[in-house]
């Protein structure tokens, strides 16, 4: 395979169920060796796309390419793309050894080669000594690892995962996801992962494709989709966002000066595209990119009143009313006095204010 070529290429794929269009002209390149996540709310078409890649369904139009070859019409077993579902899909009556060996036996590999491969997988996935156990005698995380071991034992280079962590409790989920990422890197495989959980997507992925109603709104790195969302939907779905409507009053070499109802903002120009004086825009800023202070005298930031505060362990989340806008502000380093109250000043980081291009109409 050409290194520059994506491992999986999806070009203009559409799929309808009856009169319902689940995917509208999706195009996406999935780089070789990457961890790519399909992220979006329930019903937006993520699973549908995964099933098309795996070959469980066929697109109505458009093409799917794996390693440079068009796979439209090929059955799943000829695509080299095992799918791991959230139920892990282990055979409950088979031992760990037999579960992992299953695909190898189907391939009619000699007994000794099967044993060697299973041993290698047991070692790689930290399952040595558990080969005689049945799935029900394993924890959720261990079952998960057996599912991956089984999928990878047959030498597949692509792993398609549909919400594989959703059966685990919150703490286990965080543990298993970092483990999963590590295993994917070590095995050097291409992973396509479906989730509606934005934290999971941000923490695991090299690339994220954000879906909405059968379309990809934005595809990019986690940093891009988080700090430079293409539109309001992405800004809102991938994390929490503050939106501030305004008008550009000056476009200087290094920055935009934007007037809003509550204040004048300076926005770093490299974030701000090709805006001109007079453009109506919406600024987006994340809660942790605004600092909050009890100091209001002479403060050149925004002045507002705290309407609520909640202690979330690693930070305090405030809601602060400034004019008609309510800001959400996260303070990861609260002072010794605990949560602030009353009137405060807010200081947005000018380098972290993003301007939404699509809303720059006058
Ligand atoms: N076989 C089918 N027949 C009819 N409608 C279907 C079929 N499969 C999926 N759909 C519909 O297509 C839409 C997209 O479904 P899909 O399973 O791809 O969503 P999803 O983004 O994976 O959602 P979730 O996170 O809830 O699994 C949904 O509205 C679903 O009801």
Short mmCIF file of N, CA, C and O in Angstrom, two decimals, residues 52-146:
data_model
loop_
_atom_site.label_atom_id
_atom_site.label_comp_id
_atom_site.label_asym_id
_atom_site.label_seq_id
_atom_site.Cartn_x
_atom_site.Cartn_y
_atom_site.Cartn_z
N UNK A 52 -21.38 -0.24 6.50
CA UNK A 52 -21.06 -0.19 5.07
C UNK A 52 -19.58 -0.52 4.85
O UNK A 52 -19.22 -1.21 3.90
N UNK A 53 -18.72 0.00 5.75
CA UNK A 53 -17.29 -0.28 5.62
C UNK A 53 -17.06 -1.79 5.80
O UNK A 53 -16.29 -2.42 5.06
N UNK A 54 -17.75 -2.37 6.81
CA UNK A 54 -17.55 -3.80 7.10
C UNK A 54 -18.15 -4.69 6.02
O UNK A 54 -17.78 -5.86 5.90
N UNK A 55 -19.10 -4.16 5.25
CA UNK A 55 -19.72 -4.97 4.20
C UNK A 55 -21.01 -5.65 4.63
O UNK A 55 -21.51 -6.51 3.92
N UNK A 56 -21.57 -5.25 5.79
CA UNK A 56 -22.85 -5.82 6.22
C UNK A 56 -24.01 -5.20 5.45
O UNK A 56 -25.13 -5.69 5.48
N UNK A 57 -23.75 -4.05 4.84
CA UNK A 57 -24.74 -3.36 4.01
C UNK A 57 -23.99 -2.76 2.84
O UNK A 57 -22.77 -2.58 2.92
N UNK A 58 -24.74 -2.41 1.80
CA UNK A 58 -24.12 -1.78 0.63
C UNK A 58 -24.64 -0.35 0.48
O UNK A 58 -25.83 -0.10 0.72
N UNK A 59 -23.78 0.60 0.07
CA UNK A 59 -24.28 1.95 -0.16
C UNK A 59 -25.22 2.00 -1.37
O UNK A 59 -25.09 1.17 -2.28
N UNK A 60 -26.14 2.97 -1.37
CA UNK A 60 -26.99 3.16 -2.55
C UNK A 60 -26.18 3.81 -3.67
O UNK A 60 -26.38 3.54 -4.85
N UNK A 61 -25.28 4.71 -3.27
CA UNK A 61 -24.37 5.30 -4.25
C UNK A 61 -23.08 5.65 -3.53
O UNK A 61 -23.04 5.70 -2.30
N UNK A 62 -22.02 5.89 -4.31
CA UNK A 62 -20.72 6.19 -3.72
C UNK A 62 -19.89 4.93 -3.57
O UNK A 62 -20.39 3.81 -3.76
N UNK A 63 -18.60 5.13 -3.22
CA UNK A 63 -17.66 4.00 -3.18
C UNK A 63 -16.93 3.92 -1.85
O UNK A 63 -16.72 4.92 -1.17
N UNK A 64 -16.52 2.68 -1.52
CA UNK A 64 -15.68 2.45 -0.35
C UNK A 64 -14.43 1.73 -0.83
O UNK A 64 -14.52 0.73 -1.57
N UNK A 65 -13.27 2.27 -0.43
CA UNK A 65 -11.99 1.71 -0.85
C UNK A 65 -11.23 1.28 0.40
O UNK A 65 -11.18 2.01 1.40
N UNK A 66 -10.65 0.08 0.35
CA UNK A 66 -9.78 -0.36 1.44
C UNK A 66 -8.44 -0.76 0.81
O UNK A 66 -8.40 -1.55 -0.14
N UNK A 67 -7.37 -0.15 1.32
CA UNK A 67 -6.02 -0.37 0.78
C UNK A 67 -5.99 -0.21 -0.73
O UNK A 67 -5.42 -1.02 -1.46
N UNK A 68 -6.64 0.83 -1.21
CA UNK A 68 -6.56 1.17 -2.62
C UNK A 68 -7.48 0.38 -3.53
O UNK A 68 -7.51 0.62 -4.74
N UNK A 69 -8.23 -0.59 -2.97
CA UNK A 69 -9.11 -1.40 -3.82
C UNK A 69 -10.56 -1.11 -3.47
O UNK A 69 -10.92 -1.02 -2.29
N UNK A 70 -11.37 -0.97 -4.50
CA UNK A 70 -12.80 -0.72 -4.26
C UNK A 70 -13.43 -2.00 -3.72
O UNK A 70 -13.24 -3.07 -4.29
N UNK A 71 -14.16 -1.89 -2.60
CA UNK A 71 -14.71 -3.09 -1.98
C UNK A 71 -16.23 -3.19 -2.12
O UNK A 71 -16.84 -4.13 -1.58
N UNK A 72 -16.85 -2.25 -2.84
CA UNK A 72 -18.31 -2.34 -3.05
C UNK A 72 -18.65 -3.75 -3.54
O UNK A 72 -18.00 -4.26 -4.44
N UNK A 73 -19.65 -4.34 -2.93
CA UNK A 73 -20.11 -5.65 -3.40
C UNK A 73 -19.34 -6.82 -2.79
O UNK A 73 -19.81 -7.96 -2.88
N UNK A 74 -18.20 -6.56 -2.13
CA UNK A 74 -17.46 -7.68 -1.51
C UNK A 74 -18.13 -8.07 -0.20
O UNK A 74 -18.50 -7.19 0.59
N UNK A 75 -18.26 -9.37 0.09
CA UNK A 75 -18.83 -9.78 1.37
C UNK A 75 -17.87 -9.45 2.52
O UNK A 75 -16.67 -9.27 2.30
N UNK A 76 -18.41 -9.36 3.77
CA UNK A 76 -17.58 -8.96 4.91
C UNK A 76 -16.28 -9.77 5.04
O UNK A 76 -15.22 -9.19 5.30
N UNK A 77 -16.36 -11.10 4.85
CA UNK A 77 -15.16 -11.90 5.12
C UNK A 77 -14.06 -11.67 4.09
O UNK A 77 -12.93 -12.08 4.29
N UNK A 78 -14.38 -10.96 3.00
CA UNK A 78 -13.31 -10.65 2.04
C UNK A 78 -12.79 -9.22 2.19
O UNK A 78 -11.99 -8.75 1.39
N UNK A 79 -13.21 -8.54 3.24
CA UNK A 79 -12.78 -7.15 3.41
C UNK A 79 -11.71 -6.95 4.49
O UNK A 79 -11.22 -5.84 4.68
N UNK A 80 -11.41 -7.98 5.26
CA UNK A 80 -10.40 -7.85 6.31
C UNK A 80 -10.71 -6.76 7.32
O UNK A 80 -9.82 -6.01 7.74
N UNK A 81 -11.97 -6.63 7.67
CA UNK A 81 -12.33 -5.57 8.62
C UNK A 81 -13.24 -6.11 9.72
O UNK A 81 -14.45 -5.95 9.65
N UNK A 82 -12.70 -6.77 10.74
CA UNK A 82 -13.57 -7.28 11.79
C UNK A 82 -14.24 -6.16 12.57
O UNK A 82 -13.66 -5.11 12.79
N UNK A 83 -15.47 -6.40 12.96
CA UNK A 83 -16.26 -5.42 13.68
C UNK A 83 -16.41 -5.88 15.13
O UNK A 83 -16.79 -7.02 15.38
N UNK A 84 -16.06 -5.02 16.08
CA UNK A 84 -16.25 -5.35 17.50
C UNK A 84 -17.42 -4.53 18.02
O UNK A 84 -17.38 -3.31 18.01
N UNK A 85 -18.47 -5.20 18.45
CA UNK A 85 -19.66 -4.49 18.92
C UNK A 85 -19.58 -4.27 20.42
O UNK A 85 -18.74 -4.84 21.10
N UNK A 86 -20.53 -3.46 20.91
CA UNK A 86 -20.51 -3.16 22.33
C UNK A 86 -20.75 -4.40 23.20
O UNK A 86 -20.31 -4.44 24.33
N UNK A 87 -21.40 -5.41 22.65
CA UNK A 87 -21.65 -6.61 23.47
C UNK A 87 -20.44 -7.54 23.46
O UNK A 87 -20.51 -8.65 23.95
N UNK A 88 -19.35 -7.10 22.84
CA UNK A 88 -18.10 -7.87 22.72
C UNK A 88 -18.25 -9.08 21.82
O UNK A 88 -17.30 -9.56 21.25
N UNK A 89 -19.47 -9.63 21.72
CA UNK A 89 -19.73 -10.76 20.84
C UNK A 89 -18.76 -11.93 21.05
O UNK A 89 -18.29 -12.55 20.11
N UNK A 90 -18.48 -12.24 22.33
CA UNK A 90 -17.69 -13.46 22.61
C UNK A 90 -18.64 -14.64 22.64
O UNK A 90 -19.82 -14.50 22.94
N UNK A 91 -18.12 -15.82 22.35
CA UNK A 91 -18.95 -17.02 22.47
C UNK A 91 -18.95 -17.43 23.93
O UNK A 91 -17.90 -17.77 24.48
N UNK A 92 -20.11 -17.40 24.60
CA UNK A 92 -20.14 -17.59 26.06
C UNK A 92 -19.73 -18.99 26.51
O UNK A 92 -19.21 -19.16 27.60
N UNK A 93 -19.93 -19.99 25.63
CA UNK A 93 -19.63 -21.36 26.03
C UNK A 93 -18.19 -21.75 25.70
O UNK A 93 -17.77 -22.86 25.97
N UNK A 94 -17.44 -20.84 25.10
CA UNK A 94 -16.05 -21.18 24.72
C UNK A 94 -15.08 -20.50 25.67
O UNK A 94 -15.32 -19.37 26.12
N UNK A 95 -13.95 -21.15 25.92
CA UNK A 95 -12.91 -20.56 26.77
C UNK A 95 -12.28 -19.38 26.03
O UNK A 95 -12.47 -19.19 24.82
N UNK A 96 -11.48 -18.63 26.81
CA UNK A 96 -10.73 -17.51 26.22
C UNK A 96 -9.88 -18.02 25.06
O UNK A 96 -9.87 -17.43 23.96
N UNK A 97 -9.21 -19.15 25.28
CA UNK A 97 -8.35 -19.71 24.22
C UNK A 97 -9.17 -19.97 22.96
O UNK A 97 -8.81 -19.54 21.86
N UNK A 98 -10.31 -20.64 23.14
CA UNK A 98 -11.11 -21.01 21.95
C UNK A 98 -11.72 -19.80 21.27
O UNK A 98 -11.87 -19.78 20.05
N UNK A 99 -12.08 -18.79 22.08
CA UNK A 99 -12.60 -17.56 21.48
C UNK A 99 -11.54 -16.92 20.58
O UNK A 99 -11.83 -16.53 19.44
N UNK A 100 -10.31 -16.83 21.11
CA UNK A 100 -9.26 -16.15 20.33
C UNK A 100 -8.88 -17.01 19.11
O UNK A 100 -8.58 -16.50 18.03
N UNK A 101 -8.92 -18.34 19.31
CA UNK A 101 -8.50 -19.25 18.24
C UNK A 101 -9.56 -19.40 17.13
O UNK A 101 -9.25 -19.91 16.05
N UNK A 102 -10.75 -18.91 17.40
CA UNK A 102 -11.89 -19.20 16.53
C UNK A 102 -11.63 -18.90 15.04
O UNK A 102 -11.76 -19.76 14.17
N UNK A 103 -11.20 -17.66 14.79
CA UNK A 103 -10.98 -17.24 13.39
C UNK A 103 -9.84 -18.02 12.75
O UNK A 103 -9.86 -18.33 11.55
N UNK A 104 -8.83 -18.33 13.56
CA UNK A 104 -7.65 -19.05 13.03
C UNK A 104 -8.05 -20.47 12.61
O UNK A 104 -7.60 -20.99 11.59
N UNK A 105 -8.93 -21.08 13.42
CA UNK A 105 -9.39 -22.44 13.09
C UNK A 105 -10.23 -22.41 11.81
O UNK A 105 -10.12 -23.31 10.97
N UNK A 106 -11.05 -21.36 11.68
CA UNK A 106 -11.84 -21.22 10.44
C UNK A 106 -10.93 -21.12 9.23
O UNK A 106 -11.25 -21.59 8.15
N UNK A 107 -9.77 -20.47 9.46
CA UNK A 107 -8.80 -20.33 8.35
C UNK A 107 -8.00 -21.62 8.14
O UNK A 107 -7.08 -21.65 7.34
N UNK A 108 -8.32 -22.66 8.94
CA UNK A 108 -7.68 -23.98 8.83
C UNK A 108 -6.17 -23.91 9.05
O UNK A 108 -5.38 -24.56 8.36
N UNK A 109 -5.77 -23.07 10.01
CA UNK A 109 -4.34 -22.98 10.37
C UNK A 109 -3.96 -24.25 11.13
O UNK A 109 -4.77 -24.81 11.87
N UNK A 110 -2.69 -24.72 10.97
CA UNK A 110 -2.25 -25.91 11.72
C UNK A 110 -2.33 -25.64 13.23
O UNK A 110 -2.16 -24.51 13.68
N UNK A 111 -2.60 -26.73 13.97
CA UNK A 111 -2.82 -26.63 15.42
C UNK A 111 -1.70 -25.85 16.14
O UNK A 111 -1.96 -25.00 16.98
N UNK A 112 -0.43 -26.15 15.76
CA UNK A 112 0.70 -25.52 16.45
C UNK A 112 0.74 -24.00 16.16
O UNK A 112 1.02 -23.18 17.05
N UNK A 113 0.43 -23.64 14.91
CA UNK A 113 0.41 -22.21 14.54
C UNK A 113 -0.69 -21.48 15.32
O UNK A 113 -0.51 -20.34 15.75
N UNK A 114 -1.82 -22.17 15.51
CA UNK A 114 -2.94 -21.57 16.26
C UNK A 114 -2.48 -21.31 17.70
O UNK A 114 -2.65 -20.22 18.25
N UNK A 115 -1.84 -22.34 18.30
CA UNK A 115 -1.40 -22.18 19.69
C UNK A 115 -0.43 -21.01 19.83
O UNK A 115 -0.53 -20.18 20.72
N UNK A 116 0.52 -20.94 18.89
CA UNK A 116 1.53 -19.87 18.94
C UNK A 116 0.88 -18.50 18.85
O UNK A 116 1.20 -17.57 19.59
N UNK A 117 -0.05 -18.38 17.92
CA UNK A 117 -0.70 -17.08 17.71
C UNK A 117 -1.53 -16.70 18.92
O UNK A 117 -1.51 -15.55 19.39
N UNK A 118 -2.27 -17.66 19.46
CA UNK A 118 -3.10 -17.37 20.63
C UNK A 118 -2.21 -16.97 21.80
O UNK A 118 -2.50 -15.99 22.51
N UNK A 119 -1.08 -17.67 21.98
CA UNK A 119 -0.15 -17.31 23.06
C UNK A 119 0.34 -15.87 22.89
O UNK A 119 0.43 -15.11 23.85
N UNK A 120 0.68 -15.54 21.65
CA UNK A 120 1.17 -14.18 21.36
C UNK A 120 0.09 -13.15 21.73
O UNK A 120 0.36 -12.13 22.36
N UNK A 121 -1.15 -13.43 21.36
CA UNK A 121 -2.26 -12.51 21.65
C UNK A 121 -2.52 -12.42 23.15
O UNK A 121 -2.77 -11.34 23.68
N UNK A 122 -2.45 -13.57 23.85
CA UNK A 122 -2.66 -13.57 25.30
C UNK A 122 -1.63 -12.67 25.97
O UNK A 122 -1.94 -11.88 26.87
N UNK A 123 -0.38 -12.77 25.48
CA UNK A 123 0.70 -11.95 26.05
C UNK A 123 0.46 -10.48 25.74
O UNK A 123 0.51 -9.62 26.61
N UNK A 124 0.14 -10.19 24.49
CA UNK A 124 -0.02 -8.81 24.04
C UNK A 124 -1.17 -8.11 24.78
O UNK A 124 -1.11 -6.92 25.07
N UNK A 125 -2.23 -8.87 25.08
CA UNK A 125 -3.40 -8.26 25.70
C UNK A 125 -3.46 -8.50 27.21
O UNK A 125 -4.50 -8.27 27.84
N UNK A 126 -2.36 -8.96 27.79
CA UNK A 126 -2.32 -9.13 29.25
C UNK A 126 -3.31 -10.17 29.75
O UNK A 126 -3.90 -10.01 30.82
N UNK A 127 -3.48 -11.26 28.98
CA UNK A 127 -4.46 -12.28 29.37
C UNK A 127 -3.81 -13.62 29.69
O UNK A 127 -4.52 -14.63 29.85
N UNK A 128 -2.48 -13.63 29.78
CA UNK A 128 -1.79 -14.90 30.04
C UNK A 128 -2.31 -15.50 31.34
O UNK A 128 -2.53 -14.79 32.32
N UNK A 129 -2.55 -16.81 31.33
CA UNK A 129 -3.05 -17.49 32.53
C UNK A 129 -4.58 -17.55 32.56
O UNK A 129 -5.15 -18.24 33.39
N UNK A 130 -5.24 -16.81 31.68
CA UNK A 130 -6.71 -16.80 31.70
C UNK A 130 -7.30 -17.60 30.55
O UNK A 130 -8.52 -17.57 30.35
N UNK A 131 -6.44 -18.32 29.83
CA UNK A 131 -6.92 -18.96 28.59
C UNK A 131 -7.99 -20.02 28.83
O UNK A 131 -8.79 -20.33 27.94
N UNK A 132 -8.03 -20.60 30.09
CA UNK A 132 -9.00 -21.66 30.35
C UNK A 132 -10.34 -21.13 30.85
O UNK A 132 -11.29 -21.88 31.04
N UNK A 133 -10.44 -19.81 31.06
CA UNK A 133 -11.68 -19.26 31.64
C UNK A 133 -12.75 -19.04 30.58
O UNK A 133 -12.46 -18.83 29.41
N UNK A 134 -14.01 -19.06 31.08
CA UNK A 134 -15.13 -18.70 30.21
C UNK A 134 -15.35 -17.18 30.30
O UNK A 134 -14.99 -16.57 31.32
N UNK A 135 -15.95 -16.56 29.29
CA UNK A 135 -16.16 -15.10 29.33
C UNK A 135 -16.81 -14.60 30.61
O UNK A 135 -16.43 -13.56 31.14
N UNK A 136 -17.80 -15.37 31.14
CA UNK A 136 -18.49 -14.89 32.35
C UNK A 136 -17.56 -14.85 33.57
O UNK A 136 -17.90 -14.25 34.58
N UNK A 137 -16.40 -15.52 33.47
CA UNK A 137 -15.46 -15.48 34.60
C UNK A 137 -14.44 -14.35 34.44
O UNK A 137 -13.43 -14.33 35.13
N UNK A 138 -14.69 -13.43 33.52
CA UNK A 138 -13.79 -12.31 33.29
C UNK A 138 -14.50 -11.00 33.61
O UNK A 138 -15.73 -10.92 33.53
N UNK A 139 -13.71 -9.95 33.90
CA UNK A 139 -14.30 -8.62 34.09
C UNK A 139 -14.66 -8.06 32.71
O UNK A 139 -14.23 -8.59 31.68
N UNK A 140 -15.45 -6.99 32.73
CA UNK A 140 -15.84 -6.34 31.47
C UNK A 140 -14.62 -5.96 30.63
O UNK A 140 -14.58 -6.16 29.42
N UNK A 141 -13.62 -5.40 31.30
CA UNK A 141 -12.41 -4.96 30.59
C UNK A 141 -11.66 -6.14 29.98
O UNK A 141 -11.15 -6.05 28.86
N UNK A 142 -11.62 -7.24 30.74
CA UNK A 142 -10.92 -8.44 30.22
C UNK A 142 -11.67 -9.02 29.02
O UNK A 142 -11.06 -9.44 28.04
N UNK A 143 -12.99 -9.03 29.11
CA UNK A 143 -13.78 -9.53 27.97
C UNK A 143 -13.51 -8.69 26.73
O UNK A 143 -13.39 -9.20 25.62
N UNK A 144 -13.40 -7.39 26.98
CA UNK A 144 -13.11 -6.47 25.90
C UNK A 144 -11.79 -6.83 25.21
O UNK A 144 -11.67 -6.87 23.99
N UNK A 145 -10.79 -7.14 26.06
CA UNK A 145 -9.47 -7.47 25.50
C UNK A 145 -9.51 -8.76 24.72
O UNK A 145 -8.83 -8.91 23.70
N UNK A 146 -10.32 -9.73 25.19
CA UNK A 146 -10.44 -11.00 24.44
C UNK A 146 -11.06 -10.71 23.06
O UNK A 146 -10.63 -11.26 22.04
#
